[in-house]
């Protein structure tokens, strides 16, 4: 039987609770019930009470005999107090599980008063019976036996009652754990959540309901197809559980083989309920955006079995968190991270990033944060820019956003992609598309964080170059990020600006980006020249391709009409340029003018260099000739000749005269400004050569 309505189990009144032969002794009490007076409970009886028991803040005025006949613990305690001389000794039971409510029910049971067992009180009463040692050794059919029977045959067969009992166990640790109440309820819930929905009869209207719950359909019942069962029917009920009990339920559901995307959706709904920072998911989780493919129908089957409200519903803000609230939030996040299914796409990337944001804020264990970062890296291409803008809460970085975290996410993404490509080579196309989506995301992220003046050039460059070149077919996004960084950091040196611009490829810029870059005063001159050259090549290729296509089309048309091949008329250069847009003509004219100027200066430099080289060759020949003459004169002088000094002197005079002539010519050239012009041309030539290399 799988019923939603809580069944009650009433104990038989009076004599049936007493052992045979002791009922006559109990007749003198004739209890009619318990009466509460302020903070004290009294038994309605003609016999005055002889035992005072204090549980918490309440006091119970009872009789010794009904308790010692059914409770082993009370038997020992009453015996110990009876040995004391003071008859007014109060027995304190402050550590009784279930508190005074459970003790009141246990005391009524001892007096033979009918007790109604419900899902709300059964867990506390079962723990109290164990604490009071109300076993079968004292009386057959004692409280432990009756509560165990109710748990096994009533609670565990009901979905709603299992949820209520598990919820009531939150204040009964460790008794509920030791008595296996938590384990049994968790497995019961997991079994029902994984059961075949065709065996469940639904009363589902699409509206939240506190009474509707799944019912086991008897054989021969209505056709289950008449009321389709949504796959998320159990999400709302399990989301009211405390985090440790929710983890137990989800773990049991995993063992039974439920689909990982359903488990992930349940985790997202639980997080949206209990984590204030993830309240953004409320609209998406309850709708069909995040898991419409797994929900068999719109909406969800709302089965609120307890009025549980989480911190999110209470409107708790991050700034108002106390120390205990922060610890609770940290425990929730750490527990959720540990139970997220390992399969890809079990939860959305946006949910993982928001969970990572909360984990960074609350300083979750580093090992779990690393695990969460790896999970984000598995599906980083699904992320949005808003979710990626994670503030640097407590990192050592002075930047506004955690750029180092995004760098690690990209690294995890690349590792996952390489692993996937190695395992399944046919998935290369999917990997390329994923890299391209991540590249666009990172370009947008760089554009946003580049406005931060504390962002170092090294961090910007490392993140921009993290992805391979094949991930970007167009570098317009990188150009926008570079331009934004230059605008926010006007004090960069020329070397730093050149280093920054190396992250982009000028040949991958679109026409619009090239036109903007050609007029961008923040870019280095070398980059501007490269952009102009790249634009010129693109325009030339485009014009050539267009001309060839027109010629081919005309030839095909001519052959089709009269059978004679069409001879295309080659357009002049002027006609080709006039056929291009005005903006392209202006850019081309500027580039052409700069190129002609550099060519003229280069030719002038070559001419002057050739003249200087000829003069140098002439001086070298004269010097060689004079050296030979000097050597001959020295040889003659060694044999006694007296003509050596005059020959040596005449040779050096001749060299001096040639040197002066060369100096006068050089002075004339310096006077005319030739040397300065040569230096300027040489400098300009080196700049042009480097720009096109």
XYZ file of C-alpha atoms in Angstrom:
693
model
C 0.000 0.000 0.000
C 1.341 3.434 -0.958
C -1.046 5.956 0.572
C -0.516 9.621 1.319
C -2.854 9.978 4.255
C -1.160 9.402 7.605
C -2.538 6.415 9.403
C -2.835 6.403 13.162
C -2.164 3.537 15.486
C -4.113 3.763 18.718
C -3.044 1.837 21.732
C -5.730 -0.099 23.591
C -6.883 1.689 26.707
C -6.220 0.623 30.298
C -5.980 -3.104 31.043
C -4.517 -4.246 27.733
C -1.332 -2.256 28.442
C -0.745 -4.010 31.769
C 0.705 -7.444 32.396
C -1.780 -10.133 33.294
C -2.441 -10.124 37.074
C -1.362 -6.491 37.535
C -4.478 -4.914 36.141
C -6.289 -5.166 39.471
C -3.466 -3.269 41.166
C -3.773 -0.511 38.593
C -7.516 -0.056 39.092
C -6.972 2.178 42.107
C -5.326 4.870 39.938
C -8.175 5.265 37.446
C -6.340 7.919 35.339
C -8.540 10.050 33.121
C -5.718 11.863 31.360
C -2.998 14.471 31.811
C -3.681 18.066 32.822
C -1.158 20.846 32.247
C -0.888 23.655 34.748
C 1.616 26.275 33.625
C 4.916 24.342 33.411
C 3.695 21.160 35.138
C 1.765 18.069 34.037
C -0.521 16.278 36.476
C -2.383 12.977 36.224
C -6.109 13.146 36.827
C -6.289 10.517 39.554
C -7.587 10.072 43.083
C -4.164 8.848 44.206
C -1.588 11.609 44.797
C 1.591 11.476 42.741
C 4.757 10.131 44.350
C 7.268 10.807 41.562
C 8.431 14.085 39.989
C 10.247 13.946 36.627
C 11.659 17.016 34.917
C 12.153 16.974 31.150
C 13.515 20.221 29.817
C 11.496 23.067 31.274
C 8.417 20.963 32.100
C 7.726 18.933 35.221
C 5.636 15.738 35.316
C 3.946 14.698 38.585
C 3.461 10.947 38.136
C 3.285 7.641 40.004
C 6.158 5.229 40.336
C 4.432 1.949 39.620
C 3.187 2.518 36.042
C 6.637 3.680 34.980
C 8.816 1.075 36.659
C 6.648 -1.727 35.279
C 7.393 -0.758 31.651
C 10.700 1.172 31.649
C 13.991 -0.423 32.619
C 15.725 2.931 32.933
C 12.992 4.364 35.176
C 13.109 1.192 37.234
C 16.781 1.761 38.040
C 16.382 5.496 38.615
C 13.383 5.028 40.934
C 15.302 2.401 42.871
C 18.258 4.759 43.299
C 16.099 7.677 44.417
C 14.187 5.468 46.873
C 17.421 4.808 48.749
C 17.811 8.498 49.443
C 16.242 9.986 52.544
C 14.797 13.027 50.755
C 11.386 12.041 49.296
C 11.238 15.224 47.184
C 14.066 14.239 44.855
C 13.330 15.251 41.232
C 14.393 12.871 38.461
C 15.815 14.885 35.547
C 15.748 13.530 31.984
C 17.245 16.461 30.075
C 18.925 14.237 27.486
C 15.731 12.394 26.540
C 15.428 12.305 22.702
C 12.194 13.850 21.510
C 11.886 16.154 24.516
C 8.850 16.510 26.715
C 6.450 15.728 23.819
C 7.890 12.208 23.442
C 7.962 11.666 27.209
C 4.328 12.721 27.520
C 3.304 10.052 24.995
C 5.488 7.431 26.689
C 3.982 8.281 30.096
C 0.450 8.012 28.687
C 1.364 4.607 27.272
C 2.568 3.508 30.700
C -0.724 4.635 32.264
C -2.741 2.777 29.647
C -4.063 5.901 27.968
C -4.670 5.590 24.229
C -1.831 7.023 22.190
C -2.188 8.035 18.537
C 0.913 7.188 16.539
C 1.490 9.464 13.527
C 4.320 10.152 11.144
C 5.036 13.375 13.024
C 5.607 11.766 16.449
C 6.727 8.226 15.678
C 10.456 8.975 15.325
C 10.674 10.858 18.609
C 8.591 8.249 20.430
C 10.710 5.408 19.032
C 13.906 7.087 20.254
C 12.334 7.854 23.646
C 11.238 4.225 24.025
C 14.810 3.125 23.329
C 16.132 5.659 25.846
C 13.655 4.489 28.522
C 14.432 0.815 27.731
C 10.793 -0.138 27.204
C 11.602 -3.627 25.908
C 9.731 -6.907 25.647
C 11.580 -8.218 28.712
C 9.378 -6.065 30.933
C 6.091 -6.543 29.108
C 4.966 -8.163 25.897
C 3.887 -5.603 23.333
C 5.871 -2.823 24.968
C 6.439 0.573 23.364
C 9.539 -0.396 21.377
C 7.665 -3.233 19.704
C 4.633 -1.090 18.863
C 6.669 1.835 17.431
C 8.820 -0.521 15.343
C 5.707 -2.166 13.931
C 4.265 1.219 12.995
C 7.511 2.277 11.304
C 7.845 -0.919 9.312
C 4.259 -1.498 8.205
C 2.826 2.012 7.996
C 5.527 4.669 7.578
C 7.882 2.917 5.172
C 5.021 1.984 2.864
C 3.931 5.622 2.495
C 5.773 8.273 0.483
C 4.491 11.196 2.487
C 5.008 9.555 5.873
C 8.600 8.608 4.983
C 9.346 12.245 4.132
C 7.709 13.514 7.350
C 9.531 11.007 9.542
C 12.875 11.799 7.916
C 12.224 15.500 8.449
C 11.397 14.878 12.128
C 14.705 13.044 12.616
C 16.665 16.297 12.292
C 16.546 16.874 16.066
C 17.038 13.252 17.083
C 20.687 12.638 16.265
C 22.400 10.337 16.988
C 19.470 8.205 18.183
C 17.687 8.199 14.812
C 20.910 7.208 13.060
C 21.728 4.423 15.510
C 18.191 3.022 15.289
C 18.450 3.006 11.441
C 15.400 5.253 11.088
C 17.229 7.655 8.738
C 18.629 4.838 6.604
C 15.322 3.028 6.263
C 13.386 6.181 5.406
C 16.040 7.268 2.878
C 15.950 3.926 1.104
C 12.149 3.938 1.122
C 12.091 7.387 -0.490
C 14.732 6.376 -3.032
C 12.832 3.227 -3.972
C 9.598 5.142 -4.534
C 11.345 7.916 -6.489
C 12.872 5.318 -8.832
C 9.710 3.221 -9.118
C 7.980 2.837 -12.463
C 5.531 5.776 -12.717
C 3.069 3.528 -14.533
C 2.293 1.868 -11.236
C 1.304 5.151 -9.599
C -2.119 6.745 -9.693
C -1.889 10.534 -9.705
C -4.156 13.317 -8.601
C -2.233 15.994 -10.412
C -3.776 19.326 -11.340
C -0.647 21.338 -12.068
C -1.102 23.466 -8.927
C 0.737 23.204 -5.629
C -1.157 20.925 -3.292
C -0.527 19.832 0.280
C -2.690 16.747 0.103
C -2.087 15.182 -3.289
C 0.551 12.493 -3.257
C 1.307 9.392 -5.324
C -0.934 6.416 -4.634
C -0.249 2.832 -5.545
C -2.651 1.836 -8.261
C -4.343 -1.471 -7.636
C -4.454 -4.050 -10.384
C -7.112 -3.255 -12.908
C -7.086 0.471 -12.061
C -7.323 3.352 -14.475
C -5.023 3.709 -17.409
C -1.850 5.509 -16.241
C -1.585 7.193 -19.631
C -4.680 9.229 -18.826
C -2.626 11.345 -16.393
C 1.036 11.590 -17.462
C 3.568 11.612 -14.651
C 6.195 14.376 -14.721
C 9.735 13.195 -14.169
C 10.348 15.799 -11.474
C 7.395 14.807 -9.271
C 9.627 14.069 -6.256
C 11.842 17.183 -6.379
C 9.724 19.438 -4.191
C 9.268 16.912 -1.404
C 12.927 15.959 -0.989
C 13.988 19.617 -1.138
C 12.505 20.263 2.322
C 14.973 17.853 3.939
C 18.061 18.942 5.795
C 21.235 18.742 3.742
C 22.633 15.596 5.387
C 19.349 13.729 4.905
C 19.051 15.046 1.349
C 22.528 13.663 0.641
C 21.455 10.276 2.020
C 18.396 10.212 -0.225
C 20.311 11.280 -3.354
C 23.044 8.731 -2.667
C 20.441 5.979 -2.374
C 18.799 7.158 -5.603
C 22.177 7.027 -7.391
C 22.696 3.449 -6.259
C 19.329 2.482 -7.726
C 20.373 3.802 -11.154
C 18.318 6.930 -11.765
C 19.316 9.090 -14.745
C 22.051 11.568 -13.908
C 20.244 14.536 -15.462
C 17.275 13.976 -13.138
C 19.536 13.822 -10.113
C 21.272 17.010 -11.255
C 17.935 18.784 -11.682
C 16.928 17.784 -8.144
C 20.219 19.151 -6.812
C 19.664 22.445 -8.636
C 16.193 22.799 -7.175
C 17.485 22.079 -3.684
C 20.252 24.670 -4.092
C 17.763 27.247 -5.351
C 15.697 26.706 -2.197
C 18.457 26.824 0.394
C 21.205 29.041 -1.072
C 20.326 32.756 -1.264
C 22.989 33.451 -3.892
C 21.393 30.935 -6.242
C 17.859 32.254 -5.920
C 18.240 33.351 -9.546
C 17.586 29.723 -10.478
C 14.105 29.698 -8.953
C 12.359 30.744 -12.144
C 14.358 28.389 -14.303
C 14.322 25.358 -12.055
C 10.576 25.265 -11.567
C 9.981 25.866 -15.240
C 11.167 23.931 -18.240
C 14.303 25.856 -19.232
C 16.864 23.701 -17.472
C 15.416 20.252 -17.863
C 12.439 20.446 -20.176
C 13.704 17.377 -21.984
C 13.468 15.229 -18.879
C 10.159 16.437 -17.486
C 7.226 14.564 -18.961
C 4.896 17.514 -18.981
C 4.808 21.137 -17.901
C 5.022 22.294 -14.357
C 5.663 19.800 -11.592
C 3.806 17.728 -9.073
C 3.961 19.825 -5.921
C 3.643 17.700 -2.816
C 4.443 19.933 0.136
C 4.528 17.581 3.070
C 5.872 20.065 5.609
C 5.945 23.820 5.879
C 9.689 24.123 5.468
C 11.173 27.423 4.448
C 14.812 27.889 3.637
C 17.094 30.877 4.000
C 16.303 31.938 0.447
C 12.620 32.411 1.244
C 13.484 34.350 4.379
C 15.279 36.972 2.317
C 18.680 36.557 3.935
C 21.276 38.694 2.196
C 24.949 37.893 1.940
C 25.922 40.991 3.908
C 23.710 39.946 6.830
C 25.049 36.443 7.249
C 26.160 35.581 10.743
C 28.937 33.162 11.517
C 26.559 30.241 12.043
C 24.629 31.053 8.865
C 27.881 31.140 6.883
C 28.874 27.755 8.284
C 25.513 26.282 7.333
C 25.784 27.688 3.830
C 29.308 26.332 3.496
C 28.158 22.875 4.593
C 25.322 22.941 2.057
C 27.673 23.906 -0.785
C 30.291 21.318 0.127
C 27.652 18.596 0.368
C 26.104 19.514 -2.987
C 29.482 19.505 -4.706
C 30.182 16.017 -3.370
C 26.941 14.500 -4.749
C 26.798 16.115 -8.217
C 26.857 13.245 -10.750
C 30.158 12.826 -12.544
C 28.557 12.747 -16.004
C 28.767 15.804 -18.236
C 25.646 17.991 -18.446
C 24.186 16.614 -15.219
C 23.750 20.234 -14.139
C 24.010 23.437 -16.141
C 27.272 25.343 -16.426
C 25.543 28.472 -15.138
C 24.571 26.626 -11.956
C 28.145 25.413 -11.482
C 29.530 28.921 -11.912
C 27.056 30.397 -9.436
C 27.930 27.623 -7.022
C 31.599 28.438 -7.583
C 30.896 32.101 -6.836
C 29.307 31.137 -3.504
C 32.146 28.727 -2.757
C 34.691 31.505 -3.293
C 32.761 33.818 -1.005
C 32.364 31.293 1.816
C 35.913 29.855 1.539
C 34.895 26.283 0.838
C 37.554 23.564 1.149
C 40.161 24.036 -1.634
C 39.890 20.416 -2.810
C 36.155 20.799 -3.431
C 36.680 24.150 -5.174
C 39.218 22.503 -7.495
C 36.754 19.704 -8.224
C 34.079 22.280 -9.007
C 36.444 24.143 -11.336
C 37.103 20.918 -13.234
C 33.355 20.381 -13.596
C 32.985 23.894 -15.018
C 35.859 23.239 -17.417
C 34.022 20.187 -18.794
C 31.234 22.402 -20.169
C 32.732 25.885 -20.269
C 31.352 26.500 -23.768
C 27.857 26.633 -22.207
C 28.734 29.484 -19.840
C 27.445 33.024 -20.152
C 29.448 36.191 -19.623
C 27.355 37.268 -16.610
C 28.065 34.011 -14.770
C 31.771 34.262 -15.561
C 32.129 37.680 -13.911
C 33.109 36.296 -10.495
C 34.449 38.959 -8.098
C 37.814 38.416 -6.449
C 36.418 38.050 -2.915
C 39.435 36.954 -0.924
C 42.199 36.272 -3.436
C 45.483 38.119 -3.233
C 44.827 39.786 -6.560
C 44.019 43.492 -6.586
C 41.733 43.173 -9.579
C 37.999 43.581 -9.332
C 37.270 40.196 -10.926
C 38.984 36.863 -10.399
C 40.942 36.627 -13.646
C 43.143 33.842 -12.270
C 40.052 31.706 -11.725
C 38.952 32.157 -15.338
C 42.470 31.256 -16.460
C 42.225 27.994 -14.504
C 38.808 27.272 -16.004
C 40.231 27.650 -19.514
C 43.103 25.321 -18.641
C 40.677 22.687 -17.337
C 38.632 23.092 -20.503
C 41.650 22.495 -22.741
C 42.675 19.433 -20.729
C 39.178 17.987 -21.044
C 39.088 18.694 -24.785
C 42.448 17.004 -25.341
C 41.285 13.982 -23.363
C 38.032 13.797 -25.327
C 39.843 14.088 -28.662
C 42.227 11.311 -27.661
C 39.396 8.993 -26.665
C 37.072 9.747 -29.597
C 38.805 11.290 -32.641
C 35.548 11.597 -34.663
C 34.388 14.229 -32.154
C 36.978 16.704 -33.435
C 34.391 18.928 -35.104
C 32.448 19.251 -31.868
C 35.675 20.096 -30.058
C 36.487 22.817 -32.596
C 33.042 24.360 -32.224
C 33.384 24.263 -28.443
C 36.760 26.008 -28.638
C 35.333 28.694 -30.893
C 32.478 29.341 -28.445
C 34.915 29.522 -25.546
C 37.122 31.899 -27.567
C 34.191 34.272 -28.121
C 33.359 34.053 -24.421
C 36.923 34.827 -23.360
C 37.146 37.745 -25.811
C 34.005 39.248 -24.284
C 35.369 38.613 -20.786
C 38.662 40.332 -21.659
C 36.765 43.330 -23.005
C 34.926 43.665 -19.689
C 37.856 43.154 -17.312
C 40.236 45.281 -19.404
C 38.570 48.381 -17.938
C 40.083 47.487 -14.571
C 43.212 49.611 -14.184
C 44.694 47.094 -11.746
C 44.693 44.351 -14.379
C 48.302 43.694 -15.333
C 49.445 43.345 -18.904
C 50.826 39.873 -18.164
C 47.470 38.523 -16.927
C 45.688 39.989 -19.936
C 48.214 38.508 -22.343
C 48.269 35.061 -20.707
C 44.479 34.750 -20.788
C 44.278 36.042 -24.367
C 46.882 33.510 -25.538
C 45.522 30.582 -23.502
C 43.498 29.203 -26.415
C 45.184 27.924 -29.606
C 45.125 30.005 -32.807
C 42.679 27.600 -34.409
C 40.020 28.561 -31.865
C 39.552 31.983 -33.515
C 38.640 32.438 -37.153
C 38.332 36.200 -36.628
C 40.231 38.357 -34.134
C 37.744 41.223 -33.965
C 36.858 40.279 -30.383
C 40.507 40.350 -29.369
C 40.948 43.695 -31.113
C 38.071 45.182 -29.102
C 39.628 43.861 -25.894
C 43.061 45.258 -26.828
C 41.617 48.645 -27.713
C 39.660 48.710 -24.445
C 42.808 47.877 -22.485
C 44.771 50.620 -24.263
C 42.015 53.105 -23.504
C 41.984 52.195 -19.790
C 45.805 52.164 -19.514
C 47.056 55.290 -21.314
C 50.447 55.218 -19.561
C 51.730 52.116 -21.358
C 55.117 52.445 -23.004
C 55.688 51.812 -26.694
C 57.236 48.441 -25.935
C 54.254 47.430 -23.772
C 51.792 48.465 -26.459
C 53.633 46.373 -29.025
C 53.662 43.443 -26.622
C 49.945 43.824 -26.053
C 49.142 43.902 -29.763
C 50.991 40.630 -30.356
C 48.001 38.717 -28.952
C 45.999 39.401 -32.133
C 46.641 38.522 -35.753
C 46.150 41.444 -38.142
C 45.371 39.058 -40.979
C 42.299 37.772 -39.066
C 40.694 41.199 -38.696
C 37.589 42.030 -40.667
C 37.395 45.014 -43.053
C 35.566 47.126 -40.491
C 38.123 46.303 -37.805
C 40.964 47.152 -40.200
C 39.415 50.526 -41.019
C 39.023 51.293 -37.328
C 42.575 50.159 -36.540
C 44.034 52.283 -39.368
C 42.661 55.401 -37.662
C 43.330 54.280 -34.076
C 45.940 56.574 -32.551
C 46.391 54.280 -29.544
C 47.944 51.501 -31.650
C 51.696 51.428 -32.387
C 52.713 52.624 -35.864
C 54.067 49.209 -36.771
C 50.669 47.602 -36.104
C 48.927 50.252 -38.195
C 51.249 49.518 -41.153
C 50.609 45.794 -40.796
C 46.877 46.406 -40.735
C 47.075 48.557 -43.875
C 49.150 45.970 -45.681
C 46.756 43.212 -44.665
C 43.810 45.286 -45.858
C 45.533 45.932 -49.172
C 46.095 42.207 -49.695
C 42.477 41.424 -48.836
C 41.140 44.064 -51.213
C 43.397 42.902 -54.022
C 42.368 39.291 -53.519
C 38.714 40.234 -53.374
C 38.932 42.265 -56.591
C 40.873 39.517 -58.362
C 38.414 36.855 -57.287
C 35.483 38.998 -58.344
C 37.044 39.661 -61.736
C 37.792 35.997 -62.319
C 34.265 34.999 -61.365
C 32.752 37.590 -63.722
C 35.044 36.473 -66.534
C 34.204 32.827 -65.981
C 30.502 33.593 -65.895
C 30.700 35.643 -69.072
C 32.688 32.893 -70.823
C 30.149 30.307 -69.823
C 27.314 32.513 -71.048
C 29.068 33.130 -74.379
C 29.653 29.448 -74.984
C 26.071 28.683 -74.093
C 24.660 31.280 -76.543
C 26.754 31.275 -79.716
C 29.318 28.540 -79.063
C 32.280 31.010 -79.208
C 34.431 31.398 -76.152
C 34.117 34.797 -74.523
C 37.261 36.888 -74.425
C 37.126 38.966 -71.261
C 38.238 42.579 -71.458
C 40.946 43.133 -68.901
C 40.060 46.189 -66.844
C 42.631 48.845 -66.254
C 43.939 49.500 -62.743
C 41.968 52.739 -62.615
C 38.725 50.943 -63.415
C 39.382 48.322 -60.760
C 40.032 50.942 -58.107
C 37.000 52.995 -59.131
C 34.845 49.895 -58.705
C 35.782 49.552 -55.032
C 33.908 51.360 -52.223
C 34.974 54.896 -51.334
C 36.225 53.878 -47.876
C 38.508 51.242 -49.441
C 39.827 53.779 -51.989
C 40.766 56.239 -49.256
C 42.564 53.553 -47.254
C 44.342 52.323 -50.365
C 45.400 55.860 -51.382
C 46.903 56.491 -47.944
C 48.741 53.183 -47.952
C 49.967 53.729 -51.525
C 51.293 57.179 -50.678
C 53.229 55.832 -47.691
C 54.640 52.975 -49.749
C 55.783 55.289 -52.597
C 57.471 57.626 -50.108
C 59.361 54.741 -48.532
C 60.374 53.421 -51.965
C 61.732 56.837 -53.049
C 63.733 57.229 -49.860
C 65.074 53.710 -50.270
C 66.261 54.403 -53.850
C 67.921 57.658 -52.770
C 69.708 55.857 -50.002
C 70.893 53.142 -52.394
C 72.315 55.768 -54.827
C 74.237 57.632 -52.131
C 75.477 54.377 -50.682
C 76.819 53.371 -54.129
C 78.662 56.710 -54.478
C 80.240 56.336 -51.044
C 81.230 52.778 -51.886
C 82.985 53.888 -55.113
C 84.912 56.575 -53.249
C 85.920 54.072 -50.602
C 87.148 51.639 -53.272
C 89.282 54.385 -54.839
C 90.853 55.234 -51.504
C 91.548 51.594 -50.868
C 93.357 51.214 -54.213
C 95.453 54.285 -53.540
C 96.312 52.984 -50.108
C 97.337 49.598 -51.496
C 99.516 51.245 -54.112
C 101.212 53.409 -51.540
C 101.756 50.432 -49.277
C 103.534 48.609 -52.097
C 105.714 51.641 -52.796
C 106.627 51.988 -49.132
C 107.559 48.315 -48.909
C 109.800 48.671 -51.991
C 111.460 51.766 -50.556
C 112.132 50.026 -47.291
C 113.716 47.107 -49.144
C 115.949 49.441 -51.138
C 117.000 51.281 -48.021
C 117.969 48.007 -46.368
C 120.581 47.504 -49.146
C 122.034 50.927 -48.703
C 119.795 53.006 -50.967
C 119.259 56.687 -50.046
C 115.974 57.163 -52.000
C 113.731 55.595 -49.372
C 112.813 58.695 -47.386
C 111.728 60.670 -50.427
C 109.560 57.796 -51.705
C 107.925 57.258 -48.313
C 107.239 60.948 -47.909
C 105.809 61.348 -51.390
C 103.499 58.343 -50.859
C 102.009 59.658 -47.621
C 101.649 63.155 -49.089
C 99.679 61.662 -51.911
C 97.455 59.717 -49.488
C 96.943 62.852 -47.423
C 95.970 64.793 -50.542
C 93.406 62.114 -51.496
C 92.041 62.045 -47.971
C 91.576 65.801 -47.978
C 89.796 65.623 -51.287
C 87.427 62.991 -49.900
C 86.925 65.134 -46.773
C 86.074 68.201 -48.823
C 83.528 66.233 -50.820
C 82.054 64.842 -47.566
C 81.854 68.338 -46.131
C 80.032 69.510 -49.205
C 77.577 66.663 -48.827
C 77.129 67.423 -45.134
C 76.574 71.046 -45.984
C 73.839 70.033 -48.396
C 72.148 67.920 -45.692
C 72.947 64.613 -47.360
C 74.119 62.798 -44.250
C 70.979 63.673 -42.332
C 68.851 62.494 -45.204
C 70.724 59.194 -45.395
C 70.215 58.578 -41.695
C 66.499 59.358 -41.957
C 66.095 57.088 -44.959
C 68.009 54.304 -43.235
C 65.753 54.562 -40.178
C 62.604 54.587 -42.298
C 63.756 51.594 -44.320
C 64.331 49.486 -41.205
C 60.842 50.304 -39.930
C 59.225 49.232 -43.220
C 61.236 46.005 -43.334
C 60.217 45.025 -39.825
C 56.575 45.846 -40.404
C 56.129 43.414 -43.257
C 58.234 40.614 -41.820
